[in-house]
Structure formats: structure tokens, C-alpha cells
Amino acid sequence: MTTYDFTGRTAVVTGGSRGIGHATATLLAASGADVFLTSRKQDAAEAAAAQITTELAGLAGAGSVTGLAGHVADPDAAESVCATAVARTGRLDVLVNNAGTNPAYGPVADQDPALVAKVFEINVTGPTIWTRAALTAGLGAEETGAIVNICSIGALTMEDGIGVYNASKAALLHLTEQLARELGPAVRVNSVCPGVVRTRLSEALWKEHEAAVAAGSPLGRIGEPADIADAVAFLASPTSSWITGSNLVVDGGELVGTVGK
Ligand SMILES: NC(=O)c1ccc[n+]([C@@H]2O[C@H](COP(=O)([O-])OP(=O)(O)OC[C@H]3O[C@@H](n4cnc5c(N)ncnc54)[C@H](OP(=O)(O)O)[C@@H]3O)[C@@H](O)[C@H]2O)c1
């Protein structure tokens, strides 16, 4: 595990009960941050926090992990989680807008408008809600603020079957750049665009045909949550202090590897 220096810093990670958010919370805490991770369910959040705490026990310099319930589209939950983080640690430095969903499969024109609205509520409105709450709670007060939005390579290309999801991630990519303009210099805002990563959300994309998906990428494998966590930690850390409004594609070369094959 590559660690960065988050000693004395506080991070909120939405959707940290499993997958990419869980790996990110683990790495940030291993790197010294006090991490507040969320789930829709208190027990799932607490279980994830307890599991990471056990994993990091004895690691010199590790921070703490706290699990809190909070639906990503609930402004009250966002305010409560961010306020709790500041009440307990005195500061807020990092927000990782990770929670996302993809319930809409098939051609865009076939989708129920309510489902389209749901995708955008979670994947686009959600990050604006948590950004607002984090700023209100004091993100960037010490000019160390960093927001990392988890987008997708689907934001950068066309794919059959998940067009609504990809449009929502394209919107989040645009918001990343807009927020970088609005929030500097106190807060840097960047995004990560993962390719196919081994998580529950993306099972339909890899579970039955992992070898074929892996073969389409120059690096010959699908991603693991830790691959994305490394990129998030870099963009959230002081190591990237002159980077804002940028996007980091972390896809094993999937985008460049599949065209024309
Ligand atoms: N896996 C991939 O291949 C891939 C590729 C590109 C981008 N991404 C993006 O990466 C991010 C993380 O996805 P993942 O693959 O790690 O998925 P995952 O393993 O299914 O984890 C999703 C996390 O988000 C939480 N969550 C879901 N809906 C939520 C809501 N309404 N409010 C609060 N939390 C919610 C879940 O917690 P609970 O269920 O406990 O509430 C869980 O912790 C998403 O934004 C996704 O779009 C994933």
C-alpha cells in the first residue's frame, strides 16, 4: 500500500461501505487521515469502519475511521456528517464524492424518466449537496481543501446500454471543472475516471466475462478498488497541490485499448 501524508487531516468519503469508497477510506486512514465514511445504513457504515480499524491496528501513523449513515441525496445527512467530522476533529480537508448508482440499463430513449431522474439525483445532485455541506462546515478554511469526484471513463466515450449513467458522469466531470474555477485557491477540485473495477456496482460489466474485458485493455486485467484509491489519495494529498480542474483516467488503458480491436 502506497501511503501519502494526511497526518492531522480530516476526510469525508461518501459510499465507503464497500468497493472504491471502502478502499479509499482505508488508504486515507492508513496515510494518517481521520476518515468519516458513509453508507445509506448505519450498521453497514459502522461495520466498514470497524473492519478498516481492525485492518490498520498497529500501523504507525494511521488515523481513525468513523462510519455514519447518510443518503447521498439528503442535504440534512450531508450537513450532519460534515458537521460531525468538524466537531470531532476540528477541521475538514478532503471530500471524496464517491457514492454512485446505475439502475438504468438499455437505450436512453427506453428509460423511465423517474429512473433517469434518480441516476442524476445520486450521481450529480448528490456531489453538489456534499460539496455545499462540506464548504459550510469549513472545507478549505485552512487552504488545504481538496474535493475528488469519482466519475467514469463512460463520461469520455459512448457505450451501449449505460448511456444515462455515462451522461450523469459527464455532468459530474463538467461540475468538477466548474467547481475548480469557483473554489480555488482554498479548495482544489479534481476527478478520477475509473474503467471497469471489480465491485458490486459493475458486476454486470465483468462477472460473466472477466477474461474478455481484461483482454481489451493494454494492461490485461480489470481494476481493483485499490487502483482507484491510489489515484484519489494522490489528488487529495498535498503532493498534487498545483493540480485543480483535472481528470485522471485510471482504466488500465481500456479507453485507448479497445478502439479498432
Ligand atoms: N466499479 C466500476 O467499474 C466503476 C467504474 C467507473 C466508476 N465507478 C464509480 O465509482 C463509485 C463507487 O462505485 P463502486 O463500484 O465502488 O460501487 P459499490 O461497490 O456498489 O459501492 C457503492 C457505495 O456507494 C454507496 N451508496 C450507493 N448508493 C448510495 C446512496 N444513495 N447514498 C449513499 N451511499 C450510497 C454504497 O453504500 P450502501 O449500499 O451501504 O448504502 C457503497 O458504499 C461510483 O460513483 C461509481 O459510479 C465505478
Coordinates of C-alpha atoms and ligand atoms in Angstrom, one line a residue:
M1 CA 0.0 0.0 0.0
T2 CA 1.5 3.4 -1.1
T3 CA 0.7 6.0 1.6
Y4 CA 0.6 9.8 1.4
D5 CA 0.8 12.2 4.3
F6 CA -2.6 13.1 5.6
T7 CA -1.4 13.4 9.2
G8 CA -3.8 15.7 11.1
R9 CA -6.2 16.0 8.2
T10 CA -9.9 15.0 8.1
A11 CA -11.7 13.4 5.2
V12 CA -15.3 12.6 4.3
V13 CA -15.8 9.7 1.9
T14 CA -19.4 9.1 0.6
G15 CA -20.3 5.5 -0.1
G16 CA -17.5 3.9 1.9
S17 CA -19.2 0.7 3.0
R18 CA -17.6 -1.3 0.1
G19 CA -15.9 -1.1 -3.2
I20 CA -13.9 2.0 -4.3
G21 CA -15.1 4.1 -1.3
H22 CA -14.0 1.5 1.1
A23 CA -10.6 1.2 -0.4
T24 CA -10.2 5.0 -0.5
A25 CA -11.2 5.3 3.2
T26 CA -8.7 2.6 4.0
L27 CA -5.8 4.3 2.2
L28 CA -6.6 7.7 3.5
A29 CA -6.7 6.4 7.1
A30 CA -3.6 4.4 6.6
S31 CA -2.0 7.7 5.4
G32 CA -2.9 9.4 8.7
A33 CA -6.3 11.0 8.0
D34 CA -9.3 10.9 10.3
V35 CA -11.9 9.5 7.9
F36 CA -15.7 9.7 8.1
L37 CA -17.2 7.2 5.7
T38 CA -20.9 7.0 4.8
S39 CA -23.5 4.4 3.7
R40 CA -27.3 4.5 3.5
K41 CA -27.3 2.3 6.5
Q42 CA -25.7 3.0 9.9
D43 CA -24.9 -0.7 10.5
A44 CA -23.1 -1.0 7.2
A45 CA -21.1 2.2 7.8
E46 CA -20.2 1.1 11.3
A47 CA -19.2 -2.4 10.1
A48 CA -16.9 -0.9 7.4
A49 CA -15.3 1.5 9.8
A50 CA -14.7 -1.4 12.3
Q51 CA -13.2 -3.6 9.6
I52 CA -10.8 -0.9 8.5
T53 CA -9.9 0.0 12.1
T54 CA -9.0 -3.7 12.7
E55 CA -7.0 -3.9 9.4
L56 CA -5.0 -0.8 10.4
A57 CA -4.5 -1.7 14.0
G58 CA -0.8 -1.3 14.9
L59 CA 0.1 0.7 11.7
A60 CA 2.2 3.6 12.8
G61 CA 0.7 7.0 12.0
A62 CA -2.7 5.7 10.9
G63 CA -5.7 7.9 11.5
S64 CA -9.2 6.9 12.6
V65 CA -12.3 5.7 10.8
T66 CA -15.9 6.5 11.7
G67 CA -18.9 5.2 9.9
L68 CA -22.1 7.4 9.6
A69 CA -25.4 6.9 7.9
G70 CA -26.2 9.4 5.1
H71 CA -28.2 9.0 1.9
V72 CA -26.1 10.9 -0.7
A73 CA -29.1 12.9 -1.9
D74 CA -30.1 14.1 1.6
P75 CA -28.9 17.6 2.4
D76 CA -29.6 17.1 6.1
A77 CA -27.4 14.0 6.2
A78 CA -24.6 15.8 4.4
E79 CA -24.7 18.7 6.8
S80 CA -24.8 16.3 9.8
V81 CA -21.9 14.2 8.6
C82 CA -19.7 17.1 7.7
A83 CA -20.6 18.9 11.0
T84 CA -19.8 15.8 13.0
A85 CA -16.4 15.5 11.3
V86 CA -15.5 19.1 12.2
A87 CA -17.0 18.7 15.8
R88 CA -14.8 15.7 16.4
T89 CA -11.6 16.7 14.7
G90 CA -11.7 20.5 14.4
R91 CA -11.3 20.6 10.6
L92 CA -12.3 19.2 7.2
D93 CA -9.8 18.9 4.5
V94 CA -11.0 16.3 2.0
L95 CA -14.3 15.4 0.4
V96 CA -14.5 12.3 -1.8
N97 CA -17.8 12.3 -3.8
N98 CA -17.8 8.5 -4.4
A99 CA -21.3 7.2 -3.9
G100 CA -22.9 6.4 -7.2
T101 CA -25.6 4.3 -8.8
N102 CA -26.6 2.7 -12.1
P103 CA -30.1 1.3 -12.2
A104 CA -30.9 2.3 -15.8
Y105 CA -29.7 -0.3 -18.4
G106 CA -30.6 -0.1 -22.1
P107 CA -31.1 2.5 -24.8
V108 CA -31.6 6.1 -23.4
A109 CA -34.9 6.6 -25.1
D110 CA -36.3 3.4 -23.4
Q111 CA -35.7 4.7 -19.9
D112 CA -38.4 5.6 -17.4
P113 CA -38.0 9.3 -16.7
A114 CA -38.2 8.6 -12.9
L115 CA -35.2 6.3 -13.2
V116 CA -33.2 8.9 -15.2
A117 CA -34.0 11.5 -12.5
K118 CA -32.8 9.0 -9.9
V119 CA -29.5 8.5 -11.6
F120 CA -28.9 12.2 -11.8
E121 CA -30.1 12.8 -8.3
I122 CA -27.5 10.4 -6.9
N123 CA -24.6 10.9 -9.3
V124 CA -24.8 14.6 -10.0
T125 CA -27.1 16.4 -7.4
G126 CA -25.5 14.3 -4.6
P127 CA -22.0 15.6 -5.1
T128 CA -23.3 19.2 -5.2
I129 CA -25.1 18.6 -1.9
W130 CA -22.0 17.3 -0.2
T131 CA -19.8 20.0 -1.7
R132 CA -22.1 22.6 -0.3
A133 CA -22.3 20.9 3.1
A134 CA -18.5 20.4 3.3
L135 CA -17.9 24.1 2.5
T136 CA -20.4 25.2 5.1
A137 CA -18.7 23.0 7.7
G138 CA -15.3 24.6 6.9
L139 CA -13.7 22.6 4.0
G140 CA -10.8 24.8 2.7
A141 CA -10.8 27.0 5.8
E142 CA -7.0 26.3 6.1
E143 CA -6.5 26.4 2.3
T144 CA -5.8 22.7 2.3
G145 CA -9.2 21.7 0.8
A146 CA -9.5 19.0 -1.8
I147 CA -12.5 17.5 -3.5
V148 CA -12.2 14.4 -5.6
N149 CA -15.2 13.3 -7.7
I150 CA -15.5 9.7 -8.9
C151 CA -16.6 9.9 -12.5
S152 CA -16.1 7.1 -15.1
I153 CA -14.5 6.6 -18.4
G154 CA -18.1 6.4 -19.7
A155 CA -18.0 10.2 -19.3
L156 CA -15.5 10.4 -22.1
T157 CA -16.9 8.0 -24.6
M158 CA -20.1 6.3 -26.0
E159 CA -21.2 2.9 -24.8
D160 CA -24.3 0.9 -25.5
G161 CA -26.6 0.1 -22.5
I162 CA -25.4 2.6 -19.9
G163 CA -25.9 5.9 -21.7
V164 CA -27.9 7.5 -18.9
Y165 CA -25.2 6.6 -16.3
N166 CA -22.5 7.9 -18.6
A167 CA -24.3 11.2 -19.2
S168 CA -24.6 11.7 -15.4
K169 CA -20.8 11.1 -15.1
A170 CA -20.1 13.5 -17.9
A171 CA -22.1 16.1 -16.0
L172 CA -20.1 15.3 -12.9
L173 CA -16.9 15.8 -14.9
H174 CA -18.1 19.2 -16.1
L175 CA -19.0 20.1 -12.5
T176 CA -15.5 19.2 -11.4
E177 CA -14.1 21.8 -13.8
Q178 CA -16.7 24.4 -12.9
L179 CA -16.1 23.9 -9.1
A180 CA -12.4 24.1 -9.6
R181 CA -12.9 27.6 -11.1
E182 CA -15.2 28.7 -8.3
L183 CA -13.4 27.3 -5.2
G184 CA -9.7 28.0 -5.8
P185 CA -7.4 28.7 -4.2
A186 CA -8.8 27.4 -0.9
V187 CA -10.2 24.2 -2.4
R188 CA -8.8 22.1 -5.3
V189 CA -11.4 20.0 -7.2
N190 CA -10.4 17.1 -9.4
S191 CA -11.9 13.9 -10.7
V192 CA -10.9 10.3 -11.3
C193 CA -12.4 8.3 -14.2
P194 CA -12.2 4.6 -13.5
G195 CA -12.5 1.9 -16.1
V196 CA -14.1 -1.4 -15.1
V197 CA -13.3 -2.1 -11.5
R198 CA -14.1 -5.3 -9.5
T199 CA -17.0 -4.1 -7.4
R200 CA -20.7 -4.9 -6.9
L201 CA -21.9 -1.9 -8.9
S202 CA -20.1 -3.1 -12.1
E203 CA -20.7 -6.9 -11.8
A204 CA -22.8 -6.9 -14.9
L205 CA -19.8 -5.5 -16.8
W206 CA -17.2 -8.1 -15.8
K207 CA -18.5 -11.1 -13.7
E208 CA -19.5 -13.4 -16.6
H209 CA -16.7 -12.4 -18.9
E210 CA -13.8 -11.0 -17.0
A211 CA -11.1 -12.5 -19.3
A212 CA -12.7 -10.9 -22.3
V213 CA -12.9 -7.5 -20.6
A214 CA -9.3 -7.8 -19.4
A215 CA -8.1 -8.8 -22.9
G216 CA -9.5 -5.5 -24.2
S217 CA -7.1 -3.4 -22.1
P218 CA -3.3 -3.0 -22.7
L219 CA -2.6 -3.9 -19.0
G220 CA -4.5 -7.1 -19.3
R221 CA -6.7 -7.0 -16.2
I222 CA -9.7 -5.3 -14.8
G223 CA -9.2 -2.8 -12.0
E224 CA -9.2 -3.4 -8.3
P225 CA -10.7 -0.8 -5.8
A226 CA -7.2 -0.1 -4.5
D227 CA -6.1 1.1 -8.0
I228 CA -8.7 3.9 -7.8
A229 CA -7.9 4.7 -4.1
D230 CA -4.3 5.4 -5.1
A231 CA -5.4 8.0 -7.6
V232 CA -7.8 9.6 -5.2
A233 CA -5.2 9.8 -2.5
F234 CA -2.8 11.5 -4.9
L235 CA -5.4 14.1 -5.9
A236 CA -6.5 14.7 -2.3
S237 CA -2.9 15.0 -1.0
P238 CA -0.5 17.9 -0.8
T239 CA 1.6 16.1 -3.4
S240 CA -0.9 17.4 -6.1
S241 CA -1.1 20.9 -4.6
W242 CA -0.8 22.6 -8.1
I243 CA -3.4 20.4 -9.7
T244 CA -7.1 21.5 -9.9
G245 CA -9.8 21.1 -12.5
S246 CA -8.1 18.0 -13.8
N247 CA -9.3 14.5 -14.5
L248 CA -7.2 11.3 -14.0
V249 CA -8.2 8.3 -16.2
V250 CA -7.4 5.1 -14.3
D251 CA -8.5 2.3 -16.5
G252 CA -5.6 0.0 -17.3
G253 CA -5.6 1.6 -20.8
E254 CA -9.2 0.5 -21.5
L255 CA -10.0 3.7 -23.4
V256 CA -7.0 3.5 -25.7
G257 CA -7.0 -0.3 -25.9
T258 CA -10.4 -1.1 -27.3
V259 CA -10.9 1.2 -30.2
G260 CA -10.4 -0.7 -33.5
K261 CA -9.9 -4.1 -32.0
Ligands
LIG1 N1 -16.9 -0.3 -10.3 C1 -16.6 0.3 -11.5 O1 -16.3 -0.4 -12.5 C2 -16.8 1.8 -11.7 C3 -16.3 2.4 -12.9 C4 -16.4 3.7 -13.0 C5 -16.9 4.5 -12.0 N2 -17.4 3.9 -10.8 C6 -17.9 4.8 -9.8 O2 -17.3 4.5 -8.6 C7 -18.1 4.9 -7.5 C8 -18.1 3.8 -6.4 O3 -18.7 2.7 -7.0 P1 -18.3 1.1 -6.7 O4 -18.0 0.5 -8.0 O5 -17.3 1.1 -5.6 O6 -19.7 0.6 -6.2 P2 -20.2 -0.3 -5.0 O7 -19.1 -1.3 -4.6 O8 -21.5 -0.8 -5.3 O9 -20.2 0.7 -3.8 C9 -21.1 1.8 -3.8 C10 -21.0 2.5 -2.5 O10 -21.9 3.7 -2.6 C11 -22.9 3.6 -1.5 N3 -24.1 4.1 -2.0 C12 -24.9 3.7 -3.0 N4 -26.0 4.5 -3.2 C13 -25.9 5.4 -2.2 C14 -26.7 6.4 -1.8 N5 -27.9 6.7 -2.4 N6 -26.4 7.2 -0.7 C15 -25.2 6.9 0.0 N7 -24.4 5.9 -0.4 C16 -24.7 5.1 -1.4 C17 -22.9 2.1 -1.1 O11 -23.3 2.0 0.2 P3 -24.7 1.3 0.8 O12 -25.2 0.4 -0.3 O13 -24.2 0.6 2.0 O14 -25.6 2.4 1.1 C18 -21.5 1.7 -1.3 O15 -20.7 2.0 -0.2 C19 -19.5 5.2 -8.1 O16 -19.6 6.6 -8.2 C20 -19.4 4.6 -9.5 O17 -20.3 5.2 -10.4 C21 -17.3 2.6 -10.6

